[in-house]
PDB file of C-alpha atoms and ligand atoms in Angstrom:
ATOM      1  CA  MET A   1      14.926  -2.749   0.695  1.00 54.00           C
ATOM      2  CA  GLU A   2      13.025  -5.949   1.590  1.00 55.00           C
ATOM      3  CA  LYS A   3      11.677  -7.302  -1.260  1.00 75.00           C
ATOM      4  CA  GLN A   4       7.783  -9.100   0.920  1.00 83.00           C
ATOM      5  CA  LEU A   5       6.013  -7.874   2.724  1.00 89.00           C
ATOM      6  CA  VAL A   6       3.220  -9.361   4.625  1.00 93.00           C
ATOM      7  CA  PHE A   7      -0.181  -8.434   3.317  1.00 93.00           C
ATOM      8  CA  ALA A   8      -2.445  -8.819   6.350  1.00 92.00           C
ATOM      9  CA  THR A   9      -6.004  -9.843   4.860  1.00 87.00           C
ATOM     10  CA  SER A  10      -7.669 -12.840   4.503  1.00 81.00           C
ATOM     11  CA  ASN A  11      -9.977 -11.325   1.704  1.00 81.00           C
ATOM     12  CA  GLU A  12      -9.061 -12.577  -1.535  1.00 76.00           C
ATOM     13  CA  HIS A  13     -10.706 -10.047  -4.007  1.00 78.00           C
ATOM     14  CA  LYS A  14      -8.553  -6.509  -2.224  1.00 79.00           C
ATOM     15  CA  VAL A  15      -4.889  -9.847  -3.122  1.00 78.00           C
ATOM     16  CA  ARG A  16      -6.256  -9.071  -6.555  1.00 76.00           C
ATOM     17  CA  GLU A  17      -6.910  -6.148  -6.439  1.00 75.00           C
ATOM     18  CA  VAL A  18      -3.739  -5.309  -4.628  1.00 82.00           C
ATOM     19  CA  ASN A  19      -1.370  -7.756  -6.980  1.00 79.00           C
ATOM     20  CA  GLN A  20      -3.189  -5.456  -9.732  1.00 78.00           C
ATOM     21  CA  ILE A  21      -2.737  -1.822  -8.883  1.00 80.00           C
ATOM     22  CA  LEU A  22       0.696  -2.478  -7.197  1.00 81.00           C
ATOM     23  CA  LYS A  23       3.332  -2.600  -9.632  1.00 72.00           C
ATOM     24  CA  THR A  24       6.720  -3.039  -7.591  1.00 73.00           C
ATOM     25  CA  ASP A  25       9.152  -6.015  -7.585  1.00 77.00           C
ATOM     26  CA  ILE A  26       7.714  -6.403  -4.172  1.00 81.00           C
ATOM     27  CA  THR A  27       6.615  -9.485  -3.184  1.00 81.00           C
ATOM     28  CA  LEU A  28       2.360  -9.573  -1.360  1.00 86.00           C
ATOM     29  CA  ILE A  29       2.484 -13.057   1.192  1.00 87.00           C
ATOM     30  CA  SER A  30      -0.621 -13.957   2.106  1.00 87.00           C
ATOM     31  CA  LEU A  31      -0.717 -14.686   6.043  1.00 91.00           C
ATOM     32  CA  LYS A  32      -1.546 -18.161   5.274  1.00 88.00           C
ATOM     33  CA  ALA A  33       2.342 -18.359   4.139  1.00 87.00           C
ATOM     34  CA  ILE A  34       2.961 -16.812   7.522  1.00 90.00           C
ATOM     35  CA  GLY A  35       0.764 -19.385   9.445  1.00 91.00           C
ATOM     36  CA  CYS A  36      -1.475 -16.692  10.763  1.00 92.00           C
ATOM     37  CA  LEU A  37      -5.006 -18.593  10.591  1.00 91.00           C
ATOM     38  CA  GLU A  38      -6.656 -16.073  13.101  1.00 91.00           C
ATOM     39  CA  ASP A  39      -8.925 -13.902  12.524  1.00 89.00           C
ATOM     40  CA  ILE A  40      -7.372 -10.852  13.576  1.00 92.00           C
ATOM     41  CA  PRO A  41      -8.295  -8.415  15.630  1.00 92.00           C
ATOM     42  CA  GLU A  42     -10.112  -4.909  14.234  1.00 91.00           C
ATOM     43  CA  THR A  43     -11.820  -3.058  17.404  1.00 95.00           C
ATOM     44  CA  LYS A  44     -10.945   0.595  17.048  1.00 97.00           C
ATOM     45  CA  ASP A  45     -13.629   3.399  16.104  1.00 95.00           C
ATOM     46  CA  THR A  46     -12.113   4.154  12.888  1.00 96.00           C
ATOM     47  CA  ILE A  47     -10.720   3.231  10.118  1.00 97.00           C
ATOM     48  CA  ALA A  48      -7.729   3.984   9.960  1.00 97.00           C
ATOM     49  CA  GLY A  49      -6.878   2.495  13.942  1.00 98.00           C
ATOM     50  CA  ASN A  50      -7.998  -1.087  12.760  1.00 96.00           C
ATOM     51  CA  ALA A  51      -5.581  -0.499   9.534  1.00 97.00           C
ATOM     52  CA  ILE A  52      -3.113   0.099  11.896  1.00 97.00           C
ATOM     53  CA  GLN A  53      -4.659  -2.571  14.612  1.00 97.00           C
ATOM     54  CA  LYS A  54      -3.715  -5.509  11.689  1.00 96.00           C
ATOM     55  CA  ALA A  55      -0.948  -4.431  11.010  1.00 96.00           C
ATOM     56  CA  GLN A  56       0.482  -3.966  14.171  1.00 96.00           C
ATOM     57  CA  TYR A  57      -1.199  -7.094  15.108  1.00 96.00           C
ATOM     58  CA  VAL A  58       0.857  -8.905  13.159  1.00 95.00           C
ATOM     59  CA  TYR A  59       4.241  -7.410  13.037  1.00 95.00           C
ATOM     60  CA  ASP A  60       4.315  -8.308  16.989  1.00 95.00           C
ATOM     61  CA  LYS A  61       3.330 -11.715  16.711  1.00 95.00           C
ATOM     62  CA  TYR A  62       5.419 -12.555  13.429  1.00 94.00           C
ATOM     63  CA  ASN A  63       8.233  -9.837  13.214  1.00 94.00           C
ATOM     64  CA  ARG A  64       7.318  -9.154   9.618  1.00 92.00           C
ATOM     65  CA  SER A  65       6.896  -6.395   7.923  1.00 92.00           C
ATOM     66  CA  CYS A  66       3.661  -6.083   7.238  1.00 94.00           C
ATOM     67  CA  PHE A  67       0.587  -3.694   5.770  1.00 95.00           C
ATOM     68  CA  ALA A  68      -3.138  -3.644   6.092  1.00 96.00           C
ATOM     69  CA  GLU A  69      -5.478  -1.820   4.924  1.00 94.00           C
ATOM     70  CA  ASP A  70      -8.938  -0.679   6.458  1.00 94.00           C
ATOM     71  CA  THR A  71     -12.160  -0.136   3.798  1.00 95.00           C
ATOM     72  CA  GLY A  72     -15.807   2.446   4.701  1.00 97.00           C
ATOM     73  CA  LEU A  73     -18.624   3.453   3.386  1.00 98.00           C
ATOM     74  CA  GLU A  74     -19.651   6.668   4.764  1.00 98.00           C
ATOM     75  CA  ILE A  75     -23.805   7.850   3.706  1.00 98.00           C
ATOM     76  CA  ALA A  76     -24.048  11.655   4.845  1.00 98.00           C
ATOM     77  CA  ALA A  77     -27.658  11.037   5.636  1.00 98.00           C
ATOM     78  CA  LEU A  78     -26.470   8.727   7.973  1.00 98.00           C
ATOM     79  CA  GLY A  79     -24.138  10.705   9.611  1.00 97.00           C
ATOM     80  CA  ASN A  80     -21.849   9.122   7.824  1.00 97.00           C
ATOM     81  CA  GLU A  81     -22.406   5.389   8.803  1.00 97.00           C
ATOM     82  CA  PRO A  82     -21.597   2.299   8.330  1.00 98.00           C
ATOM     83  CA  GLY A  83     -18.473   3.485   8.887  1.00 97.00           C
ATOM     84  CA  VAL A  84     -16.555   1.165  10.758  1.00 96.00           C
ATOM     85  CA  ARG A  85     -19.276  -1.125  10.848  1.00 96.00           C
ATOM     86  CA  THR A  86     -19.242  -1.420   7.076  1.00 97.00           C
ATOM     87  CA  ALA A  87     -18.615  -5.205   7.530  1.00 94.00           C
ATOM     88  CA  ARG A  88     -20.651  -6.276   9.440  1.00 95.00           C
ATOM     89  CA  TYR A  89     -23.381  -3.305   8.372  1.00 98.00           C
ATOM     90  CA  ALA A  90     -26.224  -5.648   8.797  1.00 98.00           C
ATOM     91  CA  GLY A  91     -25.284  -7.831  11.163  1.00 97.00           C
ATOM     92  CA  PRO A  92     -21.823 -10.335  12.478  1.00 94.00           C
ATOM     93  CA  ALA A  93     -22.286 -12.973   9.441  1.00 95.00           C
ATOM     94  CA  LYS A  94     -20.843 -10.325   6.933  1.00 94.00           C
ATOM     95  CA  ASP A  95     -23.495 -10.402   3.893  1.00 97.00           C
ATOM     96  CA  ALA A  96     -23.012  -8.363   1.190  1.00 97.00           C
ATOM     97  CA  GLU A  97     -26.402  -8.344   0.266  1.00 98.00           C
ATOM     98  CA  ALA A  98     -28.113  -7.835   3.036  1.00 98.00           C
ATOM     99  CA  ASN A  99     -25.767  -5.325   3.812  1.00 98.00           C
ATOM    100  CA  MET A 100     -26.807  -2.834   0.745  1.00 98.00           C
ATOM    101  CA  ALA A 101     -29.919  -4.591   1.229  1.00 98.00           C
ATOM    102  CA  LEU A 102     -30.063  -2.091   4.926  1.00 98.00           C
ATOM    103  CA  VAL A 103     -29.114   0.905   3.614  1.00 98.00           C
ATOM    104  CA  LEU A 104     -31.334   1.070  -0.304  1.00 98.00           C
ATOM    105  CA  GLU A 105     -33.805   0.658   3.393  1.00 98.00           C
ATOM    106  CA  LYS A 106     -32.902   3.238   4.970  1.00 98.00           C
ATOM    107  CA  LEU A 107     -32.053   5.210   2.366  1.00 98.00           C
ATOM    108  CA  LYS A 108     -35.644   4.650   0.988  1.00 96.00           C
ATOM    109  CA  HIS A 109     -37.660   7.924   0.809  1.00 93.00           C
ATOM    110  CA  GLN A 110     -33.644  10.136   1.460  1.00 96.00           C
ATOM    111  CA  GLU A 111     -32.985  12.466  -1.291  1.00 96.00           C
ATOM    112  CA  ASP A 112     -28.528  13.223  -0.158  1.00 98.00           C
ATOM    113  CA  ARG A 113     -27.855   9.513  -1.456  1.00 98.00           C
ATOM    114  CA  SER A 114     -24.367  11.147  -0.865  1.00 98.00           C
ATOM    115  CA  ALA A 115     -21.367   8.702   0.063  1.00 98.00           C
ATOM    116  CA  ARG A 116     -17.507   7.888  -0.471  1.00 98.00           C
ATOM    117  CA  PHE A 117     -15.705   5.430   0.365  1.00 98.00           C
ATOM    118  CA  LYS A 118     -12.587   5.467   2.716  1.00 98.00           C
ATOM    119  CA  THR A 119      -8.946   3.702   2.709  1.00 97.00           C
ATOM    120  CA  VAL A 120      -6.335   3.515   4.921  1.00 98.00           C
ATOM    121  CA  ILE A 121      -3.548   1.538   4.324  1.00 97.00           C
ATOM    122  CA  ALA A 122      -1.175   1.130   7.685  1.00 98.00           C
ATOM    123  CA  LEU A 123       2.401  -0.271   6.459  1.00 96.00           C
ATOM    124  CA  ILE A 124       5.372  -1.225   9.219  1.00 96.00           C
ATOM    125  CA  LEU A 125       8.392  -2.030   8.071  1.00 92.00           C
ATOM    126  CA  GLN A 126      11.318  -2.607   9.626  1.00 86.00           C
ATOM    127  CA  GLY A 127       9.140  -1.565  12.851  1.00 91.00           C
ATOM    128  CA  GLU A 128       7.966   1.808  11.426  1.00 94.00           C
ATOM    129  CA  LEU A 129       4.882   3.205  10.984  1.00 96.00           C
ATOM    130  CA  TYR A 130       2.833   4.899   7.378  1.00 97.00           C
ATOM    131  CA  THR A 131       0.038   5.205   6.476  1.00 98.00           C
ATOM    132  CA  PHE A 132      -1.929   5.909   3.095  1.00 98.00           C
ATOM    133  CA  GLU A 133      -5.044   6.904   2.284  1.00 98.00           C
ATOM    134  CA  GLY A 134      -7.681   7.007  -0.592  1.00 98.00           C
ATOM    135  CA  ILE A 135     -11.107   9.009  -0.654  1.00 98.00           C
ATOM    136  CA  VAL A 136     -13.583   7.867  -3.479  1.00 98.00           C
ATOM    137  CA  ASN A 137     -17.694  10.849  -3.590  1.00 98.00           C
ATOM    138  CA  GLY A 138     -19.581   8.815  -4.640  1.00 98.00           C
ATOM    139  CA  HIS A 139     -23.225   7.974  -3.823  1.00 98.00           C
ATOM    140  CA  ILE A 140     -25.902   5.658  -3.895  1.00 98.00           C
ATOM    141  CA  ALA A 141     -27.850   3.956  -6.430  1.00 98.00           C
ATOM    142  CA  HIS A 142     -31.441   2.991  -5.745  1.00 97.00           C
ATOM    143  CA  GLU A 143     -31.640   0.018  -7.533  1.00 97.00           C
ATOM    144  CA  LYS A 144     -27.912  -2.240  -6.830  1.00 98.00           C
ATOM    145  CA  LYS A 145     -26.805  -3.066 -11.017  1.00 97.00           C
ATOM    146  CA  GLY A 146     -24.085  -4.624 -12.066  1.00 97.00           C
ATOM    147  CA  ALA A 147     -21.802  -8.350 -10.701  1.00 95.00           C
ATOM    148  CA  LYS A 148     -18.500  -7.172 -10.968  1.00 95.00           C
ATOM    149  CA  GLY A 149     -16.433  -6.007  -8.417  1.00 89.00           C
ATOM    150  CA  PHE A 150     -17.489  -6.731  -4.240  1.00 93.00           C
ATOM    151  CA  GLY A 151     -18.877  -5.576  -0.944  1.00 96.00           C
ATOM    152  CA  TYR A 152     -21.167  -2.222  -1.485  1.00 98.00           C
ATOM    153  CA  ASP A 153     -19.738  -2.169  -6.111  1.00 97.00           C
ATOM    154  CA  PRO A 154     -22.938  -2.642  -6.815  1.00 98.00           C
ATOM    155  CA  ILE A 155     -25.336   0.096  -5.130  1.00 98.00           C
ATOM    156  CA  PHE A 156     -21.995   2.543  -5.936  1.00 98.00           C
ATOM    157  CA  ILE A 157     -21.578   5.122  -8.103  1.00 98.00           C
ATOM    158  CA  PRO A 158     -18.483   7.100  -8.098  1.00 98.00           C
ATOM    159  CA  GLU A 159     -18.753  11.091  -9.303  1.00 97.00           C
ATOM    160  CA  ASN A 160     -18.537  12.066 -12.837  1.00 96.00           C
ATOM    161  CA  GLN A 161     -19.524   8.141 -13.184  1.00 96.00           C
ATOM    162  CA  GLU A 162     -23.152   6.485 -14.488  1.00 96.00           C
ATOM    163  CA  LEU A 163     -21.580   2.695 -13.005  1.00 97.00           C
ATOM    164  CA  SER A 164     -21.276   1.136 -10.954  1.00 98.00           C
ATOM    165  CA  PHE A 165     -17.824   0.413  -9.256  1.00 98.00           C
ATOM    166  CA  ALA A 166     -20.017  -3.810  -9.885  1.00 98.00           C
ATOM    167  CA  GLU A 167     -20.077  -2.219 -13.576  1.00 98.00           C
ATOM    168  CA  MET A 168     -17.268  -1.549 -14.403  1.00 96.00           C
ATOM    169  CA  GLY A 169     -13.778  -4.472 -14.562  1.00 90.00           C
ATOM    170  CA  ASP A 170     -11.196  -3.844 -12.052  1.00 89.00           C
ATOM    171  CA  GLU A 171      -9.188  -1.763 -13.743  1.00 90.00           C
ATOM    172  CA  ALA A 172     -11.742   0.474 -14.436  1.00 94.00           C
ATOM    173  CA  LYS A 173     -11.952   0.662 -10.649  1.00 95.00           C
ATOM    174  CA  ASN A 174      -8.659   0.819  -9.455  1.00 91.00           C
ATOM    175  CA  ALA A 175      -8.197   3.792 -11.267  1.00 94.00           C
ATOM    176  CA  ILE A 176     -10.413   5.792  -9.318  1.00 96.00           C
ATOM    177  CA  SER A 177     -11.688   4.029  -6.815  1.00 96.00           C
ATOM    178  CA  HIS A 178     -10.774   4.677  -2.625  1.00 96.00           C
ATOM    179  CA  ARG A 179      -8.222   1.262  -2.853  1.00 93.00           C
ATOM    180  CA  GLY A 180      -6.920   2.651  -5.782  1.00 92.00           C
ATOM    181  CA  ARG A 181      -5.951   5.402  -5.188  1.00 96.00           C
ATOM    182  CA  ALA A 182      -4.900   4.519  -1.341  1.00 96.00           C
ATOM    183  CA  PHE A 183      -2.797   2.204  -3.188  1.00 91.00           C
ATOM    184  CA  LYS A 184      -1.053   4.871  -5.675  1.00 92.00           C
ATOM    185  CA  LYS A 185       0.407   6.573  -2.564  1.00 95.00           C
ATOM    186  CA  PHE A 186       1.713   3.030  -1.143  1.00 93.00           C
ATOM    187  CA  ASN A 187       3.546   2.490  -4.430  1.00 90.00           C
ATOM    188  CA  LEU A 188       5.240   6.038  -4.683  1.00 89.00           C
ATOM    189  CA  TYR A 189       6.098   5.735  -1.732  1.00 89.00           C
ATOM    190  CA  LEU A 190       7.988   1.725  -1.791  1.00 85.00           C
ATOM    191  CA  ASP A 191       9.859   3.204  -5.510  1.00 81.00           C
ATOM    192  CA  ASN A 192      10.640   5.799  -3.557  1.00 79.00           C
ATOM    193  CA  ILE A 193      12.697   4.499  -0.805  1.00 74.00           C
ATOM    194  CA  LYS A 194      14.146   1.418  -2.762  1.00 60.00           C
TER     195      LYS A 194
HETATM  196  P1  IMP B 201     -12.723  -4.344   5.405  1.00 74.44           P
HETATM  197  O1  IMP B 201     -11.889  -2.920   4.771  1.00 74.44           O
HETATM  198  O2  IMP B 201     -12.544  -5.577   4.725  1.00 74.44           O
HETATM  199  O3  IMP B 201     -13.141  -4.419   7.274  1.00 74.44           O
HETATM  200  O4  IMP B 201     -13.892  -3.931   5.102  1.00 74.44           O
HETATM  201  C1  IMP B 201     -15.117  -3.005   5.259  1.00 74.44           C
HETATM  202  C2  IMP B 201     -16.854  -3.670   4.330  1.00 74.44           C
HETATM  203  O5  IMP B 201     -16.012  -2.689   3.330  1.00 74.44           O
HETATM  204  C3  IMP B 201     -16.426  -5.091   3.516  1.00 74.44           C
HETATM  205  O6  IMP B 201     -18.024  -5.243   3.634  1.00 74.44           O
HETATM  206  C4  IMP B 201     -16.144  -4.715   2.362  1.00 74.44           C
HETATM  207  O7  IMP B 201     -17.629  -5.466   1.227  1.00 74.44           O
HETATM  208  C5  IMP B 201     -16.849  -3.548   2.361  1.00 74.44           C
HETATM  209  N1  IMP B 201     -15.337  -3.291   0.431  1.00 74.44           N
HETATM  210  C6  IMP B 201     -14.331  -2.156   1.188  1.00 74.44           C
HETATM  211  N2  IMP B 201     -13.763  -2.638   0.103  1.00 74.44           N
HETATM  212  C7  IMP B 201     -14.974  -2.772  -0.928  1.00 74.44           C
HETATM  213  C8  IMP B 201     -14.427  -1.657  -2.316  1.00 74.44           C
HETATM  214  O8  IMP B 201     -14.033  -1.246  -3.198  1.00 74.44           O
HETATM  215  N3  IMP B 201     -16.025  -1.768  -2.905  1.00 74.44           N
HETATM  216  C9  IMP B 201     -17.147  -1.949  -2.278  1.00 74.44           C
HETATM  217  N4  IMP B 201     -17.388  -3.113  -0.981  1.00 74.44           N
HETATM  218  C10 IMP B 201     -15.913  -2.996  -0.864  1.00 74.44           C
END
């Protein structure tokens, strides 16, 4: 089995979380390390489509086995928005504070606050494509709570929990999160092909 995989992300939080979740002897290589400094296109209308697009881009251009992940927040009362627009919900600046403020404003008079995070990982290993999905159900809090994590963590309360993701440490979050669940499947797959 190949011992190196490029992780097609420039998000340092994701690299840290994934390094903690992955229990294999595979070395994660950053985009910077392979000289990929450009913004990788993310123009598809599904989370899976975007994950595949990012992995395919790196594979086609750099000819390296790689994986990408894409995550979206789906809020039932907003017709599953922001979905593929999760990063840029409040505008192109990808500002987490503005995104959370917009969600809280839109849900101000909503009783149904149910939401879920979905992660799809696309792996291209020696030219073959594999995908892995992870979902965590939960709800949107009435106000921000906690300072850990990133993105929408302060307003997302996972099912059967009282703390928001931003009030949990990395380990507690990874044990139940969308990304944690998707990467556990990914890990199992990598272990089985060794
Ligand atoms: P992308 O997967 O990099 O496109 O991220 C989409 C958006 O989802 C970004 O705005 C992130 O901040 C947000 N996001 C991704 N993962 C998480 C998470 O674990 N917690 C909170 N927000 C997240």
